[in-house]
C-alpha positions as semicolon CSV with decimal commas, in nm:
position;residue;x (nm);y (nm);z (nm)
1;M;12,015;12,032;24,274
2;K;11,859;11,706;24,153
3;L;11,587;11,571;24,381
4;T;11,552;11,198;24,437
5;P;11,202;11,043;24,404
6;Y;11,192;11,016;24,783
7;L;11,262;11,388;24,831
8;L;11,015;11,479;24,558
9;A;10,748;11,279;24,738
10;L;10,821;11,459;25,064
11;V;10,804;11,799;24,898
12;S;10,477;11,724;24,718
13;L;10,299;11,545;25,001
14;T;10,391;11,745;25,308
15;L;10,295;12,106;25,370
16;V;10,442;12,282;25,671
17;N;10,325;12,604;25,834
18;C;10,519;12,777;26,110
19;A;10,418;13,055;26,344
20;T;10,591;13,216;26,639
21;Q;10,412;13,381;26,928
22;D;10,583;13,518;27,239
23;G;10,886;13,299;27,176
24;T;10,687;12,980;27,118
25;L;10,681;12,801;26,783
26;V;10,382;12,621;26,631
27;V;10,455;12,379;26,347
28;D;10,163;12,233;26,151
29;S;10,235;11,961;25,899
30;H;9,990;11,784;25,667
31;N;10,056;11,472;25,464
32;G;9,852;11,483;25,143
33;Q;9,881;11,108;25,091
34;T;9,762;10,991;25,432
35;G;9,544;11,292;25,511
36;Q;9,702;11,316;25,854
37;S;9,780;11,648;26,018
38;V;10,022;11,692;26,305
39;R;10,071;11,999;26,523
40;K;10,376;12,051;26,742
41;V;10,384;12,337;26,988
42;Y;10,739;12,422;27,089
43;S;10,808;12,630;27,398
44;K;11,061;12,911;27,405
45;Y;11,304;12,702;27,611
46;Y;11,598;12,496;27,481
47;D;11,812;12,282;27,711
48;D;12,070;12,007;27,738
49;G;12,314;11,886;28,000
50;A;12,627;11,675;28,040
51;W;12,880;11,577;28,305
52;L;13,184;11,791;28,377
53;T;13,299;11,527;28,625
54;P;13,104;11,202;28,581
55;G;12,900;11,115;28,886
56;H;12,994;11,436;29,066
57;L;12,941;11,761;28,876
58;G;12,711;11,829;28,582
59;L;12,647;12,135;28,368
60;S;12,330;12,223;28,180
61;V;12,251;12,507;27,942
62;V;11,908;12,664;27,908
63;V;11,840;12,907;27,623
64;D;11,537;13,133;27,654
65;H;11,413;13,227;27,304
66;E;11,322;13,596;27,295
67;K;11,146;13,723;26,981
68;A;10,853;13,948;26,893
69;S;10,550;13,761;26,753
70;L;10,515;13,699;26,379
71;P;10,206;13,616;26,171
72;L;10,142;13,264;26,039
73;V;10,365;13,204;25,741
74;S;10,433;12,910;25,515
75;G;10,766;12,775;25,402
76;A;10,684;12,895;25,049
77;Q;10,630;13,251;25,171
78;Q;10,963;13,243;25,352
79;S;11,147;13,114;25,045
80;M;10,991;13,385;24,829
81;G;11,125;13,655;25,056
82;A;10,804;13,752;25,235
83;L;11,015;13,769;25,551
84;T;11,315;13,994;25,584
85;P;11,648;13,860;25,717
86;S;11,583;14,022;26,054
87;D;11,260;13,821;26,090
88;S;11,459;13,500;26,093
89;L;11,678;13,606;26,386
90;A;11,607;13,596;26,755
91;R;11,794;13,654;27,079
92;G;11,862;13,360;27,305
93;K;11,927;13,435;27,672
94;V;12,173;13,177;27,805
95;T;12,158;13,044;28,160
96;I;12,412;12,794;28,288
97;Y;12,328;12,556;28,573
98;L;12,572;12,350;28,776
99;W;12,446;12,026;28,935
100;N;12,671;11,931;29,226
101;Y;12,639;11,586;29,385
102;D;12,941;11,638;29,613
103;K;12,943;11,767;29,969
104;T;13,196;12,037;29,878
105;A;13,157;12,343;29,654
106;H;13,321;12,361;29,311
107;P;13,413;12,690;29,138
108;V;13,375;12,674;28,759
109;R;13,514;12,956;28,546
110;I;13,309;13,012;28,230
111;L;13,532;13,142;27,950
112;R;13,324;13,144;27,632
113;V;12,982;13,035;27,502
114;S;12,919;12,994;27,130
115;S;12,658;12,868;26,885
116;G;12,744;12,876;26,516
117;R;12,880;13,220;26,431
118;S;12,742;13,380;26,746
119;S;12,944;13,382;27,067
120;F;13,034;13,581;27,375
121;T;13,324;13,571;27,618
122;L;13,320;13,622;27,992
123;D;13,595;13,787;28,192
124;N;13,669;13,604;28,515
125;K;13,310;13,479;28,544
126;V;13,313;13,215;28,816
127;L;13,004;13,013;28,899
128;I;13,004;12,838;29,235
129;A;12,846;12,493;29,239
130;A;12,700;12,482;29,589
131;P;12,737;12,152;29,778
132;Q;12,465;11,900;29,689
133;D;12,258;12,160;29,509
134;R;12,177;12,308;29,171
135;S;12,314;12,658;29,110
136;G;12,252;12,876;28,807
137;E;12,300;13,219;28,655
138;A;12,225;13,400;28,328
139;V;12,558;13,462;28,155
140;G;12,482;13,631;27,820
141;N;12,294;13,625;27,490
142;L;12,336;13,447;27,157
143;E;12,191;13,532;26,818
144;I;11,983;13,232;26,705
145;F;11,753;13,128;26,419
146;N;11,394;13,221;26,500
147;Y;11,252;12,890;26,375
148;A;11,518;12,661;26,522
149;T;11,422;12,347;26,713
150;E;11,777;12,267;26,820
151;L;12,102;12,459;26,867
152;P;12,466;12,350;26,885
153;V;12,612;12,517;27,193
154;K;12,975;12,500;27,304
155;V;13,079;12,602;27,655
156;E;13,448;12,660;27,727
157;Y;13,536;12,651;28,094
158;E;13,807;12,605;28,356
159;L;13,770;12,356;28,641
160;N;14,038;12,274;28,898
161;G;14,295;12,474;28,701
162;R;14,231;12,285;28,378
163;R;14,057;12,417;28,069
164;G;13,794;12,214;27,889
165;S;13,497;12,246;27,658
166;L;13,152;12,093;27,643
167;S;12,960;12,058;27,317
168;L;12,584;12,023;27,358
169;K;12,286;11,986;27,128
170;V;12,040;12,215;27,303
171;M;11,689;12,100;27,211
172;R;11,382;12,323;27,194
173;R;11,131;12,151;27,422
174;T;10,769;12,109;27,323
175;Q;10,498;12,211;27,567
176;A;10,413;11,841;27,603
177;E;10,773;11,762;27,700
178;L;10,780;12,041;27,958
179;N;10,455;11,916;28,110
180;R;10,594;11,562;28,128
181;H;10,923;11,679;28,283
182;Y;10,732;11,888;28,538
183;D;10,517;11,590;28,642
184;D;10,812;11,348;28,639
185;P;11,158;11,511;28,659
186;S;11,322;11,171;28,607
187;T;11,226;11,202;28,238
188;I;11,458;11,501;28,191
189;P;11,726;11,385;27,942
190;Y;12,033;11,468;28,150
191;P;12,285;11,192;28,232
192;W;12,233;11,222;28,609
193;Y;11,860;11,159;28,567
194;Q;11,928;10,873;28,328
195;A;12,156;10,726;28,595
196;K;11,866;10,768;28,842
197;M;12,070;11,008;29,055
198;T;11,765;11,211;29,151
199;S;11,757;11,371;29,494
200;P;11,496;11,590;29,665
201;W;11,736;11,885;29,672
202;L;11,756;11,883;29,291
203;L;11,383;11,879;29,219
């Protein structure tokens, strides 16, 4: 592969170290040209949400990254095979939440959850969205990349007798993001929060 001058500059000027500990991910980057170093500390939690029925019923997915700790390694070490294939894999525990803004309950049948080549199916798994409440339940596990900072997740479901699917980009939240969301839930990037549909029973 031929590298452009721009890519060559990125490769030569930026060094990246990654380390995982108890499911968290620390990424250190250093720019040799500017002398600046940046550290990002990712939590073990990924999440994203979208409407099933706009303004009424939302669904969010939380993935809990479960992996034994690894020593500090550099990208060069990884590319040279210092890590085995199993070191790059982790288990992600999937929890689905339903956010119901209606005064009536809604049963949602979860059929299948997938991310890349990993997936699981559920037999007659029905989640009940309680009236004006958030309801959630762990539904299964996915095999994920240990150093991922985002995951494509597809949820296939049945609502009111009709089948549908929801494609989400589930982002791995940094510790700073989690602290900000805890202090101010309105900053959570779900469409109901963006529409300022916050209510005490959802916080």
